[in-house]
Amino acid sequence: MTMKTDADGHEEFVNLFEKGLSFTKEILAENERLRFRMATLEAEVELARRQSGTAGPAGDPLVDSLRRQLAELEAERTRLLSSFREVETLNRDYQQRYSEIENEHNNLAHLYIASYQLHSTLSFREVVQVVSEIVINLIGVARFALYLFDGKSELLEPIAAEGVELSALRPIDLKDPIVGKAARTKERYLRDAAAPATGPVAVVPLATLESLVGAIVIDKLLVQKAELSPVDFELFNLLGVHAATALSSALLREQTGPEGQSLHLSRARALLA
Amino acid sequence: MADTQLHALVVEDSPTMRQLIVFALSRVKALKVVEADDGVDALKKLSQQHFDVLITDINMPMMDGLKLVSMVRKDEVHKDIPIIIITTEGAQEDRQRALSLGANAYITKPIQAPQVISKVKELLKLT
């Protein structure tokens, strides 16, 4: 079985995007061709009209021929106008689709990069750094804190923050009505847009299937970011699981000391047996 | 045959941001992208090859983006290279400083791929 590399996935994105672009360009070229054909026909119709106006009386073979030609040209013009409108509608649809695909492409890139970076290291410090970068740079957050859950004290302990001094933050009890509740229930909290702007904007619980790992508490978005977008919610979903596993793995690896720094094949086999 | 390949240097200490910018620029076919971790690394790479556009973050260790812009503009060989800085909306002073030092344009975080592509194409006069 061949594994898809990052470069393959990347190329697929680009190819999909290029196909959409190429198709839209074709539609635009067809549109342009029809416009030109219509302009030519209109000129021909106008000429035929003038010629029939200056031609002899009815029954004159030349007049009859020109009238027939005029009628044919009018019919052709009507048909082309109809086609032109269809192509214009199609064109608008494709432009809309193109824009949607571009947006989707951008969103997928954000998710791909977030996932890639989270699992690119087993250094706990670096994983925390990556989580912070995703929250700050991909979501667009001005103030947030990352908490780890301490199973002994049952408290969420702050370990990293941006926009606020870490020393100013206090541990949060699971009984806390917003952050604690989100962590306890493993359900994301989002402040109602209509609610007063107090308390966190969002709380993202970090949890594996087995246990609670921590939480990301977002207090303020960047000034230019009016609200959270659909891709931000996807990033929350991704962080909820992937940041939790990345933080847990890195912490466990660091805790095992030099023994844990290399993979043990026999242990791996035993676990799979 | 004339060489139509253009080269961009992306200077950013955050791997996440760097990957995002490189990913965006991969859609500009004429562009080959080289990455640098900070200003010092960027100057080293600038001394090794020609670049058509420079995209740099401001806050970086070793040498920040402002110092880099200043040094590039004073350099006889690279003084005309178009420079785009990456900044946050709130960091208006840094942005003004970078522009006054000779940066040509800026992009605000959180960055979006179309925004990066559009600025680069505009500066490189690509259609």
Short mmCIF file of C-alpha atoms in Angstrom, two decimals:
data_model
loop_
_atom_site.label_atom_id
_atom_site.label_comp_id
_atom_site.label_asym_id
_atom_site.label_seq_id
_atom_site.Cartn_x
_atom_site.Cartn_y
_atom_site.Cartn_z
CA MET A 1 0.00 0.00 0.00
CA THR A 2 1.35 3.44 -0.81
CA MET A 3 0.86 6.19 1.69
CA LYS A 4 -0.16 9.63 0.56
CA THR A 5 2.56 12.12 1.41
CA ASP A 6 1.93 15.69 2.56
CA ALA A 7 3.13 16.83 -0.85
CA ASP A 8 0.50 14.59 -2.57
CA GLY A 9 -2.29 16.00 -0.44
CA HIS A 10 -1.07 19.48 -1.11
CA GLU A 11 -0.92 18.79 -4.85
CA GLU A 12 -4.47 17.44 -4.82
CA PHE A 13 -5.68 20.70 -3.31
CA VAL A 14 -3.85 22.69 -5.94
CA ASN A 15 -5.09 20.45 -8.79
CA LEU A 16 -8.71 20.73 -7.68
CA PHE A 17 -8.38 24.46 -7.50
CA GLU A 18 -6.67 24.67 -10.91
CA LYS A 19 -9.47 22.61 -12.53
CA GLY A 20 -12.09 25.01 -11.17
CA LEU A 21 -10.09 27.97 -12.42
CA SER A 22 -9.59 26.45 -15.87
CA PHE A 23 -13.32 25.66 -16.20
CA THR A 24 -14.30 29.18 -15.21
CA LYS A 25 -11.86 30.56 -17.78
CA GLU A 26 -13.43 28.37 -20.49
CA ILE A 27 -16.90 29.63 -19.59
CA LEU A 28 -15.68 33.21 -19.74
CA ALA A 29 -14.10 32.59 -23.17
CA GLU A 30 -17.36 31.06 -24.44
CA ASN A 31 -19.24 34.04 -23.04
CA GLU A 32 -16.91 36.39 -24.89
CA ARG A 33 -17.31 34.41 -28.14
CA LEU A 34 -21.11 34.64 -27.88
CA ARG A 35 -20.95 38.37 -27.21
CA PHE A 36 -18.85 38.81 -30.36
CA ARG A 37 -21.21 36.63 -32.43
CA MET A 38 -24.21 38.64 -31.18
CA ALA A 39 -22.58 41.93 -32.07
CA THR A 40 -21.83 40.61 -35.58
CA LEU A 41 -25.41 39.39 -36.03
CA GLU A 42 -26.86 42.66 -34.83
CA ALA A 43 -24.74 44.49 -37.38
CA GLU A 44 -25.91 42.09 -40.09
CA VAL A 45 -29.57 42.52 -39.08
CA GLU A 46 -29.20 46.28 -39.13
CA LEU A 47 -27.64 46.15 -42.56
CA ALA A 48 -30.40 43.85 -43.84
CA ARG A 49 -33.01 46.22 -42.42
CA ARG A 50 -31.46 49.17 -44.21
CA GLN A 51 -31.20 47.23 -47.42
CA SER A 52 -34.85 46.08 -47.27
CA GLY A 53 -35.93 49.69 -46.51
CA THR A 54 -34.25 50.95 -49.64
CA ALA A 55 -35.23 48.00 -51.77
CA GLY A 56 -38.08 47.89 -54.26
CA PRO A 57 -41.79 47.15 -53.59
CA ALA A 58 -43.21 43.87 -52.22
CA GLY A 59 -43.04 41.03 -54.70
CA ASP A 60 -39.59 42.15 -55.74
CA PRO A 61 -37.42 38.99 -55.50
CA LEU A 62 -34.58 40.99 -53.91
CA VAL A 63 -36.91 42.39 -51.22
CA ASP A 64 -38.38 38.95 -50.52
CA SER A 65 -34.93 37.45 -50.24
CA LEU A 66 -33.77 40.20 -47.89
CA ARG A 67 -36.91 39.82 -45.75
CA ARG A 68 -36.34 36.09 -45.47
CA GLN A 69 -32.73 36.74 -44.57
CA LEU A 70 -33.85 39.31 -42.02
CA ALA A 71 -36.32 36.87 -40.45
CA GLU A 72 -33.63 34.18 -40.28
CA LEU A 73 -31.18 36.59 -38.71
CA GLU A 74 -33.78 37.74 -36.18
CA ALA A 75 -34.47 34.11 -35.26
CA GLU A 76 -30.73 33.44 -34.94
CA ARG A 77 -30.34 36.55 -32.82
CA THR A 78 -33.17 35.46 -30.50
CA ARG A 79 -31.64 32.01 -30.18
CA LEU A 80 -28.21 33.44 -29.43
CA LEU A 81 -29.63 35.89 -26.92
CA SER A 82 -31.24 33.00 -25.13
CA SER A 83 -27.97 31.02 -25.19
CA PHE A 84 -26.10 34.08 -24.04
CA ARG A 85 -28.40 34.47 -21.04
CA GLU A 86 -28.00 30.80 -20.19
CA VAL A 87 -24.23 31.08 -20.37
CA GLU A 88 -24.30 34.23 -18.26
CA THR A 89 -26.36 32.46 -15.60
CA LEU A 90 -24.00 29.49 -15.76
CA ASN A 91 -21.08 31.84 -15.57
CA ARG A 92 -22.47 33.49 -12.44
CA ASP A 93 -23.08 30.06 -10.92
CA TYR A 94 -19.51 29.01 -11.67
CA GLN A 95 -18.07 32.22 -10.33
CA GLN A 96 -20.04 31.64 -7.15
CA ARG A 97 -18.86 28.03 -7.03
CA TYR A 98 -15.29 29.13 -7.75
CA SER A 99 -15.44 31.51 -4.84
CA GLU A 100 -16.88 28.79 -2.58
CA ILE A 101 -14.18 26.32 -3.65
CA GLU A 102 -11.48 28.91 -3.03
CA ASN A 103 -12.89 29.53 0.42
CA GLU A 104 -13.11 25.80 1.08
CA HIS A 105 -9.54 25.38 -0.15
CA ASN A 106 -8.38 28.05 2.24
CA ASN A 107 -10.24 26.46 5.13
CA LEU A 108 -8.85 23.02 4.35
CA ALA A 109 -5.36 24.50 4.20
CA HIS A 110 -5.84 25.91 7.70
CA LEU A 111 -7.05 22.57 9.05
CA TYR A 112 -4.30 20.64 7.28
CA ILE A 113 -1.58 22.94 8.59
CA ALA A 114 -2.98 22.91 12.12
CA SER A 115 -3.11 19.11 12.16
CA TYR A 116 0.31 18.77 10.55
CA GLN A 117 1.97 21.14 13.01
CA LEU A 118 0.30 19.63 16.09
CA HIS A 119 1.70 16.20 15.29
CA SER A 120 5.06 17.34 13.96
CA THR A 121 6.79 17.24 17.34
CA LEU A 122 6.86 15.33 20.63
CA SER A 123 8.46 18.19 22.54
CA PHE A 124 5.91 19.42 25.08
CA ARG A 125 7.17 23.00 24.85
CA GLU A 126 6.84 22.94 21.05
CA VAL A 127 3.34 21.42 21.15
CA VAL A 128 2.23 24.21 23.51
CA GLN A 129 3.84 26.70 21.12
CA VAL A 130 1.97 25.18 18.14
CA VAL A 131 -1.36 25.27 20.00
CA SER A 132 -0.74 28.94 20.79
CA GLU A 133 0.18 29.72 17.18
CA ILE A 134 -2.96 28.04 15.88
CA VAL A 135 -5.15 29.98 18.30
CA ILE A 136 -3.41 33.31 17.65
CA ASN A 137 -2.59 33.11 13.95
CA LEU A 138 -5.17 30.81 12.41
CA ILE A 139 -8.19 31.68 14.52
CA GLY A 140 -7.17 35.28 15.22
CA VAL A 141 -7.23 35.55 19.00
CA ALA A 142 -5.80 38.45 21.00
CA ARG A 143 -6.19 37.02 24.51
CA PHE A 144 -6.39 33.40 25.59
CA ALA A 145 -5.05 30.88 28.07
CA LEU A 146 -4.24 27.20 27.81
CA TYR A 147 -5.06 25.09 30.87
CA LEU A 148 -4.02 21.53 31.70
CA PHE A 149 -6.21 19.37 33.89
CA ASP A 150 -4.57 18.09 37.06
CA GLY A 151 -6.30 14.84 37.99
CA LYS A 152 -5.09 15.00 41.60
CA SER A 153 -6.36 18.46 42.47
CA GLU A 154 -9.21 18.28 39.93
CA LEU A 155 -8.23 21.78 38.83
CA LEU A 156 -7.49 23.29 35.45
CA GLU A 157 -4.01 24.80 35.78
CA PRO A 158 -2.89 27.61 33.43
CA ILE A 159 0.29 26.71 31.51
CA ALA A 160 0.40 29.25 28.66
CA ALA A 161 -1.25 32.53 27.82
CA GLU A 162 -1.26 35.34 25.30
CA GLY A 163 -2.45 38.88 25.94
CA VAL A 164 -2.40 38.32 29.70
CA GLU A 165 0.37 37.51 32.18
CA LEU A 166 0.39 33.82 33.04
CA SER A 167 1.08 34.71 36.67
CA ALA A 168 -2.19 36.67 36.77
CA LEU A 169 -4.21 33.55 36.03
CA ARG A 170 -5.60 31.26 38.72
CA PRO A 171 -6.49 27.55 38.56
CA ILE A 172 -10.10 26.90 37.64
CA ASP A 173 -12.30 24.43 39.48
CA LEU A 174 -14.44 22.00 37.49
CA LYS A 175 -17.41 23.45 39.39
CA ASP A 176 -16.87 26.78 37.61
CA PRO A 177 -20.11 27.51 35.70
CA ILE A 178 -18.51 28.27 32.33
CA VAL A 179 -14.93 26.98 31.95
CA GLY A 180 -15.35 24.18 34.51
CA LYS A 181 -18.63 23.08 33.01
CA ALA A 182 -17.24 23.01 29.47
CA ALA A 183 -14.28 20.92 30.66
CA ARG A 184 -16.42 18.62 32.82
CA THR A 185 -18.98 17.95 30.10
CA LYS A 186 -16.36 18.06 27.28
CA GLU A 187 -18.73 20.35 25.42
CA ARG A 188 -17.55 23.53 23.77
CA TYR A 189 -18.85 26.80 25.22
CA LEU A 190 -19.58 29.79 22.99
CA ARG A 191 -20.75 33.09 24.34
CA ASP A 192 -24.10 34.09 22.92
CA ALA A 193 -23.60 36.99 20.51
CA ALA A 194 -26.57 38.76 22.10
CA ALA A 195 -25.24 38.26 25.64
CA PRO A 196 -23.24 40.96 27.49
CA ALA A 197 -19.54 40.90 26.57
CA THR A 198 -18.37 39.46 29.88
CA GLY A 199 -16.60 36.17 30.50
CA PRO A 200 -14.89 34.08 27.86
CA VAL A 201 -15.78 34.27 24.16
CA ALA A 202 -15.24 30.53 23.85
CA VAL A 203 -14.02 27.56 25.85
CA VAL A 204 -12.65 24.55 23.99
CA PRO A 205 -12.29 21.44 26.16
CA LEU A 206 -9.27 19.32 25.23
CA ALA A 207 -10.05 15.66 25.71
CA THR A 208 -9.24 12.23 24.40
CA LEU A 209 -11.85 9.48 24.35
CA GLU A 210 -10.51 8.37 27.72
CA SER A 211 -9.88 11.55 29.66
CA LEU A 212 -9.94 15.30 30.04
CA VAL A 213 -6.59 16.88 29.17
CA GLY A 214 -7.28 20.58 29.52
CA ALA A 215 -9.04 23.55 27.99
CA ILE A 216 -8.43 26.58 25.83
CA VAL A 217 -10.17 29.68 27.15
CA ILE A 218 -10.52 32.47 24.61
CA ASP A 219 -11.22 35.89 26.10
CA LYS A 220 -10.77 38.27 23.18
CA LEU A 221 -10.52 38.08 19.40
CA LEU A 222 -8.23 40.32 17.34
CA VAL A 223 -9.78 43.76 16.73
CA GLN A 224 -10.22 43.11 13.00
CA LYS A 225 -12.06 39.85 13.67
CA ALA A 226 -15.68 40.66 14.34
CA GLU A 227 -16.83 37.12 14.99
CA LEU A 228 -15.87 33.47 14.79
CA SER A 229 -16.30 31.86 11.37
CA PRO A 230 -17.27 28.29 10.38
CA VAL A 231 -13.62 27.31 9.89
CA ASP A 232 -12.88 28.49 13.43
CA PHE A 233 -15.41 25.99 14.74
CA GLU A 234 -13.69 23.30 12.66
CA LEU A 235 -10.38 24.37 14.20
CA PHE A 236 -11.97 24.13 17.65
CA ASN A 237 -13.07 20.57 16.85
CA LEU A 238 -9.60 19.73 15.61
CA LEU A 239 -7.89 21.29 18.64
CA GLY A 240 -10.33 19.59 21.00
CA VAL A 241 -9.02 16.17 20.02
CA HIS A 242 -5.67 16.67 18.28
CA ALA A 243 -4.24 19.20 20.72
CA ALA A 244 -5.35 16.90 23.54
CA THR A 245 -3.55 13.86 22.08
CA ALA A 246 -0.49 15.89 21.06
CA LEU A 247 -0.17 17.45 24.55
CA SER A 248 -0.72 14.08 26.28
CA SER A 249 1.76 12.24 24.04
CA ALA A 250 4.41 14.92 24.41
CA LEU A 251 3.97 15.13 28.18
CA LEU A 252 4.11 11.34 28.61
CA ARG A 253 7.19 11.10 26.43
CA GLU A 254 8.96 13.84 28.36
CA GLN A 255 7.99 12.18 31.67
CA THR A 256 9.48 8.84 30.69
CA GLY A 257 12.97 10.34 30.49
CA PRO A 258 15.69 8.93 28.21
CA GLU A 259 13.94 5.52 28.14
CA GLY A 260 10.97 7.03 26.40
CA GLN A 261 13.02 8.85 23.81
CA SER A 262 13.23 5.86 21.50
CA LEU A 263 10.63 3.46 20.20
CA HIS A 264 10.66 -0.07 21.60
CA LEU A 265 9.62 -2.55 18.98
CA SER A 266 9.08 -5.38 21.47
CA ARG A 267 6.74 -3.17 23.52
CA ALA A 268 4.87 -2.17 20.37
CA ARG A 269 4.43 -5.82 19.41
CA ALA A 270 3.25 -6.71 22.90
CA LEU A 271 0.65 -3.94 22.81
CA LEU A 272 -0.67 -5.15 19.45
CA ALA A 273 -0.73 -8.82 20.44
CA MET B 1 14.64 30.05 -23.29
CA ALA B 2 14.21 32.91 -20.84
CA ASP B 3 13.97 31.99 -17.16
CA THR B 4 10.44 32.98 -16.07
CA GLN B 5 10.77 31.49 -12.59
CA LEU B 6 10.39 34.08 -9.84
CA HIS B 7 11.69 33.59 -6.31
CA ALA B 8 10.08 34.57 -3.03
CA LEU B 9 11.74 34.58 0.38
CA VAL B 10 9.38 33.97 3.31
CA VAL B 11 10.84 35.07 6.65
CA GLU B 12 8.82 33.85 9.63
CA ASP B 13 9.85 32.20 12.89
CA SER B 14 6.51 30.47 13.43
CA PRO B 15 6.44 27.17 11.50
CA THR B 16 2.63 27.31 11.40
CA MET B 17 2.54 30.75 9.80
CA ARG B 18 5.41 29.91 7.50
CA GLN B 19 3.66 26.79 6.26
CA LEU B 20 0.46 28.76 5.71
CA ILE B 21 2.25 31.40 3.62
CA VAL B 22 4.21 28.82 1.64
CA PHE B 23 0.99 26.89 1.03
CA ALA B 24 -0.71 30.03 -0.27
CA LEU B 25 2.23 30.94 -2.52
CA SER B 26 2.35 27.42 -3.98
CA ARG B 27 -0.71 28.49 -5.98
CA VAL B 28 1.33 31.12 -7.81
CA LYS B 29 2.90 28.89 -10.43
CA ALA B 30 5.63 31.30 -11.45
CA LEU B 31 6.93 31.43 -7.90
CA LYS B 32 9.52 29.30 -6.16
CA VAL B 33 9.53 29.82 -2.40
CA VAL B 34 12.50 29.73 -0.04
CA GLU B 35 11.99 29.86 3.74
CA ALA B 36 13.98 31.62 6.46
CA ASP B 37 13.52 31.44 10.26
CA ASP B 38 14.49 35.02 11.07
CA GLY B 39 16.27 38.12 9.79
CA VAL B 40 19.75 36.65 10.11
CA ASP B 41 18.79 33.55 8.16
CA ALA B 42 17.07 35.78 5.58
CA LEU B 43 20.21 37.90 5.02
CA LYS B 44 22.22 34.71 4.57
CA LYS B 45 19.78 33.45 1.93
CA LEU B 46 19.67 36.85 0.23
CA SER B 47 23.44 36.69 -0.14
CA GLN B 48 23.18 33.31 -1.84
CA GLN B 49 20.62 33.99 -4.56
CA HIS B 50 18.37 36.57 -6.17
CA PHE B 51 14.81 37.05 -4.86
CA ASP B 52 11.94 38.88 -6.53
CA VAL B 53 9.85 39.43 -3.42
CA LEU B 54 10.40 39.27 0.32
CA ILE B 55 7.62 38.49 2.81
CA THR B 56 8.54 38.97 6.42
CA ASP B 57 7.03 38.86 9.88
CA ILE B 58 7.96 41.69 12.27
CA ASN B 59 8.41 39.97 15.62
CA MET B 60 11.18 37.41 15.31
CA PRO B 61 14.18 36.36 17.41
CA MET B 62 17.78 37.13 16.40
CA MET B 63 16.82 39.88 13.97
CA ASP B 64 13.29 41.27 13.66
CA GLY B 65 11.47 42.28 10.49
CA LEU B 66 12.04 46.02 10.97
CA LYS B 67 15.80 45.59 11.13
CA LEU B 68 15.66 43.27 8.12
CA VAL B 69 13.68 45.80 6.04
CA SER B 70 16.14 48.53 7.01
CA MET B 71 19.17 46.42 6.10
CA VAL B 72 17.73 45.23 2.79
CA ARG B 73 16.91 48.80 1.75
CA LYS B 74 20.47 49.88 2.50
CA ASP B 75 21.94 47.01 0.50
CA GLU B 76 23.05 47.98 -3.00
CA VAL B 77 22.10 44.61 -4.49
CA HIS B 78 18.70 44.08 -2.84
CA LYS B 79 17.48 47.63 -2.18
CA ASP B 80 14.74 47.43 -4.84
CA ILE B 81 13.22 44.09 -3.86
CA PRO B 82 9.48 44.43 -3.07
CA ILE B 83 8.82 43.75 0.62
CA ILE B 84 5.57 42.66 2.25
CA ILE B 85 5.36 42.69 6.03
CA ILE B 86 3.06 40.55 8.15
CA THR B 87 1.56 42.35 11.08
CA THR B 88 -1.38 42.45 13.44
CA GLU B 89 -4.07 45.08 13.12
CA GLY B 90 -3.21 46.41 16.56
CA ALA B 91 0.51 46.87 15.78
CA GLN B 92 0.00 50.10 13.84
CA GLU B 93 3.26 51.66 15.00
CA ASP B 94 5.29 48.69 13.78
CA ARG B 95 3.44 48.76 10.49
CA GLN B 96 4.04 52.49 9.98
CA ARG B 97 7.67 52.04 10.94
CA ALA B 98 8.10 49.19 8.44
CA LEU B 99 6.46 51.20 5.67
CA SER B 100 8.60 54.24 6.46
CA LEU B 101 11.69 52.02 6.36
CA GLY B 102 10.76 50.95 2.85
CA ALA B 103 8.32 48.03 3.02
CA ASN B 104 5.92 48.14 0.05
CA ALA B 105 2.82 46.52 1.50
CA TYR B 106 1.48 44.75 4.55
CA ILE B 107 -0.79 41.81 5.38
CA THR B 108 -2.64 41.58 8.68
CA LYS B 109 -3.12 38.44 10.76
CA PRO B 110 -4.99 36.14 10.72
CA ILE B 111 -3.77 35.84 7.16
CA GLN B 112 -5.87 34.39 4.36
CA ALA B 113 -4.32 32.75 1.28
CA PRO B 114 -6.15 34.98 -1.28
CA GLN B 115 -4.85 38.07 0.52
CA VAL B 116 -1.24 36.82 0.29
CA ILE B 117 -1.58 35.77 -3.35
CA SER B 118 -3.17 39.06 -4.35
CA LYS B 119 -0.46 41.21 -2.69
CA VAL B 120 2.38 39.15 -4.18
CA LYS B 121 0.85 39.21 -7.66
CA GLU B 122 0.27 42.94 -7.39
CA LEU B 123 3.88 43.64 -6.46
CA LEU B 124 5.28 41.25 -9.05
CA LYS B 125 2.81 42.58 -11.66
CA LEU B 126 1.55 39.07 -12.37
CA THR B 127 -1.91 38.64 -13.90
#
